[in-house]
């Protein structure tokens, strides 16, 4: 399985994370532009008994937007020439305030691209705007 875990340190102004083979989270920041929260270690599996995952961190500030999503969302948005990330970035640009409008936009695109076919994987999304 994959996972991403994040801890926001308001005092430090940093987002600490560990990404175990999960799709890279997207953090749109005012100072650094787009930051991808890339994998910091392998998938979680009993086959990998001695695995380690590195903790990474990134600066965050007021107005920064975090978007986390499962591979099922990316797969639903993917096209031949795109992994699905371009659709996610477009949605972030169109709904810069985040929240429900951003999530609804992404889910609507995924449903449209899937064309009514059954979902083979989960669609899970989380967004947060730093205050």
Short mmCIF file of N, CA, C and O in Angstrom, two decimals:
data_model
loop_
_atom_site.label_atom_id
_atom_site.label_comp_id
_atom_site.label_asym_id
_atom_site.label_seq_id
_atom_site.Cartn_x
_atom_site.Cartn_y
_atom_site.Cartn_z
N UNK A 1 0.83 -1.18 0.00
CA UNK A 1 0.00 0.00 0.00
C UNK A 1 0.88 1.24 0.00
O UNK A 1 2.06 1.16 0.32
N UNK A 2 0.29 2.35 -0.36
CA UNK A 2 0.99 3.63 -0.31
C UNK A 2 0.36 4.49 0.77
O UNK A 2 -0.78 4.26 1.16
N UNK A 3 1.11 5.48 1.21
CA UNK A 3 0.53 6.44 2.16
C UNK A 3 1.35 7.71 2.14
O UNK A 3 2.50 7.72 1.72
N UNK A 4 0.72 8.77 2.57
CA UNK A 4 1.41 10.03 2.79
C UNK A 4 0.89 10.56 4.12
O UNK A 4 -0.31 10.54 4.38
N UNK A 5 1.81 10.97 4.98
CA UNK A 5 1.44 11.52 6.28
C UNK A 5 2.11 12.88 6.42
O UNK A 5 3.29 13.03 6.12
N UNK A 6 1.33 13.86 6.86
CA UNK A 6 1.83 15.24 6.99
C UNK A 6 1.55 15.76 8.39
O UNK A 6 0.51 15.46 8.97
N UNK A 7 2.47 16.56 8.90
CA UNK A 7 2.29 17.26 10.17
C UNK A 7 2.63 18.72 9.92
O UNK A 7 3.73 19.03 9.45
N UNK A 8 1.71 19.59 10.22
CA UNK A 8 1.93 21.02 10.05
C UNK A 8 2.43 21.61 11.37
O UNK A 8 1.79 21.47 12.40
N UNK A 9 3.58 22.25 11.31
CA UNK A 9 4.12 22.94 12.47
C UNK A 9 3.89 24.44 12.25
O UNK A 9 4.64 25.09 11.50
N UNK A 10 2.89 24.98 12.90
CA UNK A 10 2.56 26.39 12.74
C UNK A 10 3.70 27.25 13.29
O UNK A 10 4.07 28.26 12.70
N UNK A 11 4.29 26.82 14.43
CA UNK A 11 5.38 27.58 15.04
C UNK A 11 6.57 27.72 14.10
O UNK A 11 7.21 28.76 14.01
N UNK A 12 6.90 26.65 13.38
CA UNK A 12 8.05 26.66 12.46
C UNK A 12 7.69 27.18 11.07
O UNK A 12 8.58 27.53 10.30
N UNK A 13 6.40 27.18 10.76
CA UNK A 13 5.99 27.52 9.41
C UNK A 13 6.45 26.46 8.41
O UNK A 13 6.88 26.76 7.31
N UNK A 14 6.33 25.17 8.82
CA UNK A 14 6.80 24.07 7.99
C UNK A 14 5.78 22.94 7.96
O UNK A 14 5.09 22.70 8.95
N UNK A 15 5.74 22.28 6.83
CA UNK A 15 4.95 21.07 6.67
C UNK A 15 5.94 19.92 6.59
O UNK A 15 6.78 19.87 5.69
N UNK A 16 5.88 19.01 7.57
CA UNK A 16 6.74 17.83 7.60
C UNK A 16 5.93 16.67 7.00
O UNK A 16 4.74 16.54 7.30
N UNK A 17 6.59 15.84 6.18
CA UNK A 17 5.85 14.74 5.58
C UNK A 17 6.73 13.53 5.33
O UNK A 17 7.94 13.62 5.24
N UNK A 18 6.06 12.39 5.21
CA UNK A 18 6.65 11.13 4.79
C UNK A 18 5.74 10.61 3.69
O UNK A 18 4.51 10.60 3.84
N UNK A 19 6.32 10.20 2.58
CA UNK A 19 5.55 9.69 1.46
C UNK A 19 6.08 8.30 1.10
O UNK A 19 7.19 8.16 0.63
N UNK A 20 5.26 7.29 1.36
CA UNK A 20 5.64 5.90 1.08
C UNK A 20 5.04 5.47 -0.25
O UNK A 20 4.03 4.77 -0.31
N UNK A 21 5.65 5.93 -1.33
CA UNK A 21 5.23 5.51 -2.67
C UNK A 21 3.90 6.05 -3.14
O UNK A 21 3.34 5.59 -4.13
N UNK A 22 3.37 7.03 -2.45
CA UNK A 22 2.07 7.62 -2.78
C UNK A 22 2.26 8.66 -3.88
O UNK A 22 3.36 9.19 -4.05
N UNK A 23 1.20 8.98 -4.64
CA UNK A 23 1.36 10.09 -5.59
C UNK A 23 1.83 11.35 -4.86
O UNK A 23 1.42 11.60 -3.72
N UNK A 24 2.68 12.10 -5.50
CA UNK A 24 3.23 13.31 -4.87
C UNK A 24 2.11 14.28 -4.53
O UNK A 24 1.29 14.62 -5.39
N UNK A 25 2.05 14.72 -3.28
CA UNK A 25 1.13 15.78 -2.92
C UNK A 25 1.56 17.06 -3.63
O UNK A 25 2.73 17.22 -3.99
N UNK A 26 0.62 17.95 -3.84
CA UNK A 26 0.91 19.22 -4.51
C UNK A 26 0.71 20.36 -3.52
O UNK A 26 -0.35 20.46 -2.89
N UNK A 27 1.72 21.19 -3.38
CA UNK A 27 1.66 22.34 -2.50
C UNK A 27 1.93 23.58 -3.33
O UNK A 27 3.03 23.74 -3.87
N UNK A 28 0.91 24.42 -3.49
CA UNK A 28 1.09 25.68 -4.21
C UNK A 28 1.41 26.75 -3.19
O UNK A 28 0.62 27.05 -2.30
N UNK A 29 2.63 27.27 -3.28
CA UNK A 29 3.08 28.27 -2.30
C UNK A 29 3.24 29.61 -2.99
O UNK A 29 3.44 29.69 -4.20
N UNK A 30 3.16 30.65 -2.19
CA UNK A 30 3.37 31.99 -2.73
C UNK A 30 4.84 32.25 -3.02
O UNK A 30 5.18 32.87 -4.00
N UNK A 31 5.74 31.73 -2.17
CA UNK A 31 7.15 32.02 -2.32
C UNK A 31 7.92 31.06 -3.22
O UNK A 31 8.85 31.44 -3.91
N UNK A 32 7.52 29.77 -3.23
CA UNK A 32 8.28 28.75 -3.94
C UNK A 32 7.58 28.23 -5.18
O UNK A 32 8.10 27.33 -5.84
N UNK A 33 6.39 28.72 -5.46
CA UNK A 33 5.63 28.17 -6.58
C UNK A 33 5.06 26.81 -6.22
O UNK A 33 4.65 26.58 -5.09
N UNK A 34 5.09 25.88 -7.16
CA UNK A 34 4.56 24.55 -6.93
C UNK A 34 5.64 23.64 -6.36
O UNK A 34 6.74 23.54 -6.91
N UNK A 35 5.30 22.97 -5.25
CA UNK A 35 6.21 22.01 -4.62
C UNK A 35 5.51 20.66 -4.64
O UNK A 35 4.36 20.55 -4.24
N UNK A 36 6.22 19.65 -5.15
CA UNK A 36 5.69 18.28 -5.15
C UNK A 36 6.24 17.56 -3.92
O UNK A 36 7.45 17.55 -3.71
N UNK A 37 5.36 16.94 -3.16
CA UNK A 37 5.76 16.17 -1.98
C UNK A 37 6.05 14.74 -2.44
O UNK A 37 5.26 13.83 -2.27
N UNK A 38 7.20 14.57 -3.06
CA UNK A 38 7.58 13.31 -3.71
C UNK A 38 7.82 12.20 -2.70
O UNK A 38 7.98 12.44 -1.51
N UNK A 39 7.88 11.00 -3.23
CA UNK A 39 8.11 9.81 -2.41
C UNK A 39 9.41 9.94 -1.61
O UNK A 39 10.43 10.39 -2.13
N UNK A 40 9.36 9.53 -0.35
CA UNK A 40 10.54 9.55 0.52
C UNK A 40 10.95 8.14 0.92
O UNK A 40 11.76 7.96 1.83
N UNK A 41 10.36 7.14 0.28
CA UNK A 41 10.68 5.75 0.57
C UNK A 41 9.74 4.84 -0.20
O UNK A 41 8.85 5.30 -0.90
N UNK A 42 9.94 3.53 -0.06
CA UNK A 42 9.17 2.57 -0.84
C UNK A 42 7.74 2.39 -0.33
O UNK A 42 7.36 2.94 0.71
N UNK A 43 6.98 1.61 -1.07
CA UNK A 43 5.64 1.21 -0.64
C UNK A 43 5.72 0.54 0.72
O UNK A 43 6.76 0.01 1.10
N UNK A 44 4.60 0.51 1.42
CA UNK A 44 4.51 -0.21 2.68
C UNK A 44 4.10 -1.64 2.34
O UNK A 44 3.05 -1.88 1.75
N UNK A 45 4.96 -2.60 2.67
CA UNK A 45 4.69 -4.00 2.33
C UNK A 45 5.46 -4.92 3.27
O UNK A 45 6.61 -4.63 3.61
N UNK A 46 4.86 -6.05 3.64
CA UNK A 46 5.61 -7.00 4.46
C UNK A 46 6.78 -7.61 3.68
O UNK A 46 7.70 -8.17 4.28
N UNK A 47 6.80 -7.46 2.36
CA UNK A 47 7.92 -7.96 1.55
C UNK A 47 9.18 -7.12 1.78
O UNK A 47 10.29 -7.58 1.54
N UNK A 48 9.00 -5.87 2.22
CA UNK A 48 10.13 -4.97 2.48
C UNK A 48 10.28 -4.81 3.99
O UNK A 48 9.90 -3.80 4.56
N UNK A 49 10.86 -5.77 4.63
CA UNK A 49 10.91 -5.80 6.10
C UNK A 49 11.80 -4.74 6.73
O UNK A 49 11.57 -4.32 7.83
N UNK A 50 12.83 -4.33 6.07
CA UNK A 50 13.76 -3.39 6.70
C UNK A 50 13.75 -2.02 6.02
O UNK A 50 14.77 -1.34 5.98
N UNK A 51 12.62 -1.62 5.52
CA UNK A 51 12.53 -0.33 4.82
C UNK A 51 12.54 0.84 5.79
O UNK A 51 12.08 0.72 6.93
N UNK A 52 13.04 1.94 5.28
CA UNK A 52 13.02 3.19 6.04
C UNK A 52 12.47 4.27 5.15
O UNK A 52 12.66 4.25 3.93
N UNK A 53 11.81 5.21 5.76
CA UNK A 53 11.26 6.35 5.05
C UNK A 53 11.84 7.61 5.65
O UNK A 53 11.91 7.75 6.87
N UNK A 54 12.26 8.48 4.81
CA UNK A 54 12.84 9.74 5.25
C UNK A 54 11.76 10.78 5.46
O UNK A 54 10.79 10.84 4.70
N UNK A 55 11.91 11.59 6.48
CA UNK A 55 11.01 12.73 6.68
C UNK A 55 11.58 13.92 5.91
O UNK A 55 12.76 14.20 5.97
N UNK A 56 10.72 14.57 5.16
CA UNK A 56 11.08 15.79 4.46
C UNK A 56 10.23 16.92 5.03
O UNK A 56 9.22 16.67 5.70
N UNK A 57 10.61 18.15 4.76
CA UNK A 57 9.79 19.27 5.17
C UNK A 57 9.93 20.39 4.16
O UNK A 57 10.91 20.46 3.41
N UNK A 58 8.92 21.24 4.15
CA UNK A 58 8.88 22.38 3.24
C UNK A 58 8.27 23.56 3.98
O UNK A 58 7.40 23.39 4.83
N UNK A 59 8.74 24.75 3.65
CA UNK A 59 8.17 25.97 4.26
C UNK A 59 6.76 26.19 3.76
O UNK A 59 6.47 25.97 2.58
N UNK A 60 5.89 26.64 4.66
CA UNK A 60 4.53 27.01 4.28
C UNK A 60 4.19 28.35 4.91
O UNK A 60 4.75 28.72 5.94
N UNK A 61 3.29 29.05 4.27
CA UNK A 61 2.84 30.33 4.79
C UNK A 61 1.38 30.56 4.48
O UNK A 61 0.72 29.76 3.81
N UNK A 62 0.87 31.66 4.97
CA UNK A 62 -0.53 32.01 4.78
C UNK A 62 -0.88 32.01 3.29
O UNK A 62 -0.14 32.55 2.47
N UNK A 63 -2.00 31.37 2.97
CA UNK A 63 -2.49 31.32 1.60
C UNK A 63 -1.97 30.15 0.79
O UNK A 63 -2.45 29.90 -0.31
N UNK A 64 -0.99 29.41 1.30
CA UNK A 64 -0.49 28.24 0.58
C UNK A 64 -1.57 27.16 0.57
O UNK A 64 -2.32 27.01 1.53
N UNK A 65 -1.62 26.41 -0.53
CA UNK A 65 -2.67 25.42 -0.74
C UNK A 65 -2.07 24.03 -0.90
O UNK A 65 -1.18 23.83 -1.73
N UNK A 66 -2.55 23.08 -0.11
CA UNK A 66 -2.11 21.69 -0.17
C UNK A 66 -3.20 20.85 -0.80
O UNK A 66 -4.38 20.99 -0.46
N UNK A 67 -2.82 19.96 -1.72
CA UNK A 67 -3.75 19.01 -2.31
C UNK A 67 -3.12 17.63 -2.26
O UNK A 67 -2.03 17.41 -2.79
N UNK A 68 -3.80 16.69 -1.58
CA UNK A 68 -3.39 15.29 -1.53
C UNK A 68 -4.47 14.48 -2.23
O UNK A 68 -5.66 14.78 -2.10
N UNK A 69 -4.05 13.43 -2.95
CA UNK A 69 -4.99 12.64 -3.72
C UNK A 69 -4.45 11.23 -3.89
O UNK A 69 -3.24 11.01 -3.84
N UNK A 70 -5.34 10.27 -4.08
CA UNK A 70 -4.92 8.89 -4.30
C UNK A 70 -4.65 8.65 -5.78
O UNK A 70 -5.07 9.42 -6.64
N UNK A 71 -3.96 7.55 -6.05
CA UNK A 71 -3.65 7.22 -7.43
C UNK A 71 -4.91 6.95 -8.25
O UNK A 71 -4.89 7.12 -9.47
N UNK A 72 -5.99 6.57 -7.61
CA UNK A 72 -7.25 6.38 -8.34
C UNK A 72 -7.72 7.66 -8.99
O UNK A 72 -8.25 7.65 -10.11
N UNK A 73 -7.53 8.79 -8.33
CA UNK A 73 -7.89 10.09 -8.90
C UNK A 73 -6.99 10.40 -10.08
O UNK A 73 -7.47 10.76 -11.17
N UNK A 74 -5.69 10.25 -9.89
CA UNK A 74 -4.74 10.52 -10.98
C UNK A 74 -5.01 9.61 -12.17
O UNK A 74 -5.00 10.07 -13.32
N UNK A 75 -5.28 8.34 -11.92
CA UNK A 75 -5.56 7.40 -13.01
C UNK A 75 -6.82 7.80 -13.78
O UNK A 75 -6.87 7.69 -15.00
N UNK A 76 -7.83 8.25 -13.06
CA UNK A 76 -9.08 8.65 -13.71
C UNK A 76 -8.88 9.89 -14.59
O UNK A 76 -9.54 10.05 -15.61
N UNK A 77 -7.96 10.77 -14.19
CA UNK A 77 -7.71 12.00 -14.95
C UNK A 77 -6.66 11.82 -16.04
O UNK A 77 -6.54 12.68 -16.92
N UNK A 78 -5.92 10.72 -15.99
CA UNK A 78 -4.80 10.51 -16.91
C UNK A 78 -5.26 10.39 -18.35
O UNK A 78 -6.34 9.88 -18.65
N UNK A 79 -4.40 10.90 -19.22
CA UNK A 79 -4.57 10.74 -20.67
C UNK A 79 -3.28 10.13 -21.19
O UNK A 79 -2.32 9.97 -20.46
N UNK A 80 -3.27 9.86 -22.47
CA UNK A 80 -2.09 9.24 -23.08
C UNK A 80 -0.81 10.04 -22.83
O UNK A 80 0.24 9.47 -22.59
N UNK A 81 -0.91 11.37 -22.85
CA UNK A 81 0.27 12.22 -22.72
C UNK A 81 0.38 12.90 -21.36
O UNK A 81 1.16 13.82 -21.19
N UNK A 82 -0.42 12.47 -20.38
CA UNK A 82 -0.46 13.14 -19.08
C UNK A 82 -0.82 12.14 -18.00
O UNK A 82 -1.75 11.35 -18.16
N UNK A 83 -0.11 12.20 -16.88
CA UNK A 83 -0.35 11.30 -15.75
C UNK A 83 -1.58 11.69 -14.92
O UNK A 83 -1.91 11.02 -13.97
N UNK A 84 -2.23 12.79 -15.30
CA UNK A 84 -3.35 13.30 -14.52
C UNK A 84 -2.98 14.54 -13.75
O UNK A 84 -3.84 15.30 -13.32
N UNK A 85 -1.67 14.77 -13.57
CA UNK A 85 -1.23 15.93 -12.79
C UNK A 85 -1.61 17.25 -13.46
O UNK A 85 -1.94 18.21 -12.77
N UNK A 86 -1.57 17.31 -14.78
CA UNK A 86 -1.92 18.56 -15.48
C UNK A 86 -3.36 18.97 -15.16
O UNK A 86 -3.63 20.15 -14.95
N UNK A 87 -4.27 18.02 -15.12
CA UNK A 87 -5.66 18.33 -14.77
C UNK A 87 -5.77 18.83 -13.34
O UNK A 87 -6.55 19.74 -13.05
N UNK A 88 -4.98 18.25 -12.45
CA UNK A 88 -4.98 18.70 -11.05
C UNK A 88 -4.43 20.11 -10.94
O UNK A 88 -4.99 20.95 -10.22
N UNK A 89 -3.36 20.40 -11.67
CA UNK A 89 -2.78 21.75 -11.64
C UNK A 89 -3.74 22.78 -12.22
O UNK A 89 -3.87 23.89 -11.68
N UNK A 90 -4.44 22.41 -13.28
CA UNK A 90 -5.44 23.31 -13.86
C UNK A 90 -6.54 23.61 -12.85
O UNK A 90 -6.96 24.75 -12.69
N UNK A 91 -7.00 22.58 -12.16
CA UNK A 91 -8.05 22.77 -11.15
C UNK A 91 -7.57 23.68 -10.03
O UNK A 91 -8.31 24.56 -9.56
N UNK A 92 -6.30 23.52 -9.61
CA UNK A 92 -5.75 24.38 -8.56
C UNK A 92 -5.72 25.84 -9.03
O UNK A 92 -6.05 26.75 -8.27
N UNK A 93 -5.34 26.05 -10.27
CA UNK A 93 -5.29 27.42 -10.81
C UNK A 93 -6.69 28.03 -10.88
O UNK A 93 -6.88 29.20 -10.59
N UNK A 94 -7.67 27.24 -11.27
CA UNK A 94 -9.03 27.74 -11.43
C UNK A 94 -9.74 27.95 -10.10
O UNK A 94 -10.68 28.72 -10.02
N UNK A 95 -9.32 27.23 -9.09
CA UNK A 95 -9.98 27.31 -7.77
C UNK A 95 -8.91 27.57 -6.71
O UNK A 95 -8.70 26.78 -5.79
N UNK A 96 -8.26 28.71 -6.84
CA UNK A 96 -7.11 29.06 -5.99
C UNK A 96 -7.46 29.11 -4.51
O UNK A 96 -6.59 28.96 -3.66
N UNK A 97 -8.73 29.31 -4.18
CA UNK A 97 -9.15 29.35 -2.78
C UNK A 97 -9.25 27.98 -2.15
O UNK A 97 -9.39 27.85 -0.93
N UNK A 98 -9.15 26.91 -2.97
CA UNK A 98 -9.22 25.55 -2.45
C UNK A 98 -10.61 25.17 -1.98
O UNK A 98 -11.61 25.62 -2.51
N UNK A 99 -10.67 24.35 -0.98
CA UNK A 99 -11.92 23.91 -0.38
C UNK A 99 -12.80 23.08 -1.30
O UNK A 99 -12.34 22.47 -2.26
N UNK A 100 -14.10 23.08 -0.99
CA UNK A 100 -15.07 22.27 -1.72
C UNK A 100 -15.09 22.57 -3.21
O UNK A 100 -15.20 21.63 -4.01
N UNK A 101 -15.00 23.84 -3.66
CA UNK A 101 -15.01 24.08 -5.10
C UNK A 101 -13.86 23.37 -5.84
O UNK A 101 -14.06 22.84 -6.93
N UNK A 102 -12.69 23.33 -5.24
CA UNK A 102 -11.55 22.64 -5.86
C UNK A 102 -11.82 21.14 -5.93
O UNK A 102 -11.65 20.51 -6.99
N UNK A 103 -12.27 20.56 -4.83
CA UNK A 103 -12.52 19.12 -4.81
C UNK A 103 -13.63 18.73 -5.77
O UNK A 103 -13.52 17.74 -6.49
N UNK A 104 -14.71 19.50 -5.80
CA UNK A 104 -15.82 19.22 -6.73
C UNK A 104 -15.37 19.31 -8.18
O UNK A 104 -15.78 18.50 -9.02
N UNK A 105 -14.52 20.28 -8.49
CA UNK A 105 -14.00 20.43 -9.85
C UNK A 105 -13.22 19.19 -10.26
O UNK A 105 -13.39 18.67 -11.37
N UNK A 106 -12.36 18.70 -9.38
CA UNK A 106 -11.55 17.52 -9.69
C UNK A 106 -12.43 16.29 -9.85
O UNK A 106 -12.28 15.52 -10.81
N UNK A 107 -13.38 16.10 -8.95
CA UNK A 107 -14.27 14.94 -9.04
C UNK A 107 -15.13 14.98 -10.29
O UNK A 107 -15.37 13.96 -10.93
N UNK A 108 -15.60 16.17 -10.66
CA UNK A 108 -16.40 16.31 -11.89
C UNK A 108 -15.57 15.92 -13.10
O UNK A 108 -16.04 15.18 -13.98
N UNK A 109 -14.33 16.38 -13.19
CA UNK A 109 -13.45 16.01 -14.31
C UNK A 109 -13.20 14.50 -14.33
O UNK A 109 -13.17 13.89 -15.39
N UNK A 110 -12.95 13.92 -13.17
CA UNK A 110 -12.71 12.48 -13.11
C UNK A 110 -13.92 11.70 -13.60
O UNK A 110 -13.80 10.76 -14.38
N UNK A 111 -15.10 12.10 -13.16
CA UNK A 111 -16.34 11.42 -13.60
C UNK A 111 -16.52 11.56 -15.10
O UNK A 111 -16.90 10.60 -15.77
N UNK A 112 -16.28 12.75 -15.62
CA UNK A 112 -16.41 12.99 -17.06
C UNK A 112 -15.43 12.13 -17.85
O UNK A 112 -15.81 11.52 -18.85
N UNK A 113 -14.21 12.08 -17.42
CA UNK A 113 -13.19 11.30 -18.13
C UNK A 113 -13.47 9.80 -18.04
O UNK A 113 -13.13 9.05 -18.93
N UNK A 114 -14.07 9.38 -16.93
CA UNK A 114 -14.34 7.96 -16.75
C UNK A 114 -15.57 7.53 -17.54
O UNK A 114 -15.77 6.35 -17.77
N UNK A 115 -16.39 8.49 -17.94
CA UNK A 115 -17.53 8.20 -18.82
C UNK A 115 -18.52 7.18 -18.29
O UNK A 115 -19.06 6.39 -19.05
N UNK A 116 -18.75 7.18 -16.98
CA UNK A 116 -19.75 6.28 -16.41
C UNK A 116 -19.26 4.87 -16.15
O UNK A 116 -20.01 4.05 -15.64
N UNK A 117 -18.03 4.55 -16.54
CA UNK A 117 -17.50 3.22 -16.26
C UNK A 117 -17.31 3.05 -14.76
O UNK A 117 -17.06 4.02 -14.05
N UNK A 118 -17.37 1.82 -14.26
CA UNK A 118 -17.14 1.60 -12.82
C UNK A 118 -15.72 1.99 -12.43
O UNK A 118 -14.78 1.80 -13.19
N UNK A 119 -15.58 2.52 -11.23
CA UNK A 119 -14.27 2.91 -10.70
C UNK A 119 -13.51 1.66 -10.28
O UNK A 119 -13.99 0.91 -9.43
N UNK A 120 -12.29 1.44 -10.81
CA UNK A 120 -11.53 0.28 -10.36
C UNK A 120 -10.72 0.55 -9.09
O UNK A 120 -10.16 -0.36 -8.50
N UNK A 121 -10.68 1.82 -8.67
CA UNK A 121 -9.86 2.20 -7.51
C UNK A 121 -10.58 3.34 -6.78
O UNK A 121 -11.45 4.01 -7.33
N UNK A 122 -10.15 3.59 -5.54
CA UNK A 122 -10.78 4.65 -4.75
C UNK A 122 -10.41 6.03 -5.28
O UNK A 122 -9.37 6.21 -5.92
N UNK A 123 -11.27 7.00 -5.02
CA UNK A 123 -11.01 8.40 -5.32
C UNK A 123 -11.05 9.14 -3.99
O UNK A 123 -12.11 9.39 -3.42
N UNK A 124 -9.90 9.48 -3.47
CA UNK A 124 -9.80 10.19 -2.20
C UNK A 124 -9.02 11.47 -2.40
O UNK A 124 -7.95 11.46 -3.02
N UNK A 125 -9.56 12.57 -1.90
CA UNK A 125 -8.95 13.89 -2.03
C UNK A 125 -8.95 14.60 -0.68
O UNK A 125 -9.88 14.42 0.10
N UNK A 126 -7.92 15.41 -0.45
CA UNK A 126 -7.88 16.25 0.73
C UNK A 126 -7.21 17.56 0.33
O UNK A 126 -6.20 17.55 -0.39
N UNK A 127 -7.78 18.66 0.75
CA UNK A 127 -7.15 19.97 0.50
C UNK A 127 -7.16 20.77 1.79
O UNK A 127 -8.03 20.58 2.65
N UNK A 128 -6.15 21.62 1.91
CA UNK A 128 -6.05 22.52 3.06
C UNK A 128 -5.39 23.80 2.62
O UNK A 128 -4.47 23.77 1.81
N UNK A 129 -5.90 24.91 3.13
CA UNK A 129 -5.30 26.21 2.86
C UNK A 129 -4.70 26.72 4.17
O UNK A 129 -5.37 26.72 5.20
N UNK A 130 -3.44 27.11 4.11
CA UNK A 130 -2.76 27.58 5.31
C UNK A 130 -3.26 28.98 5.65
O UNK A 130 -3.38 29.83 4.77
N UNK A 131 -3.55 29.20 6.91
CA UNK A 131 -4.03 30.51 7.37
C UNK A 131 -2.93 31.30 8.03
O UNK A 131 -2.00 30.82 8.54
#
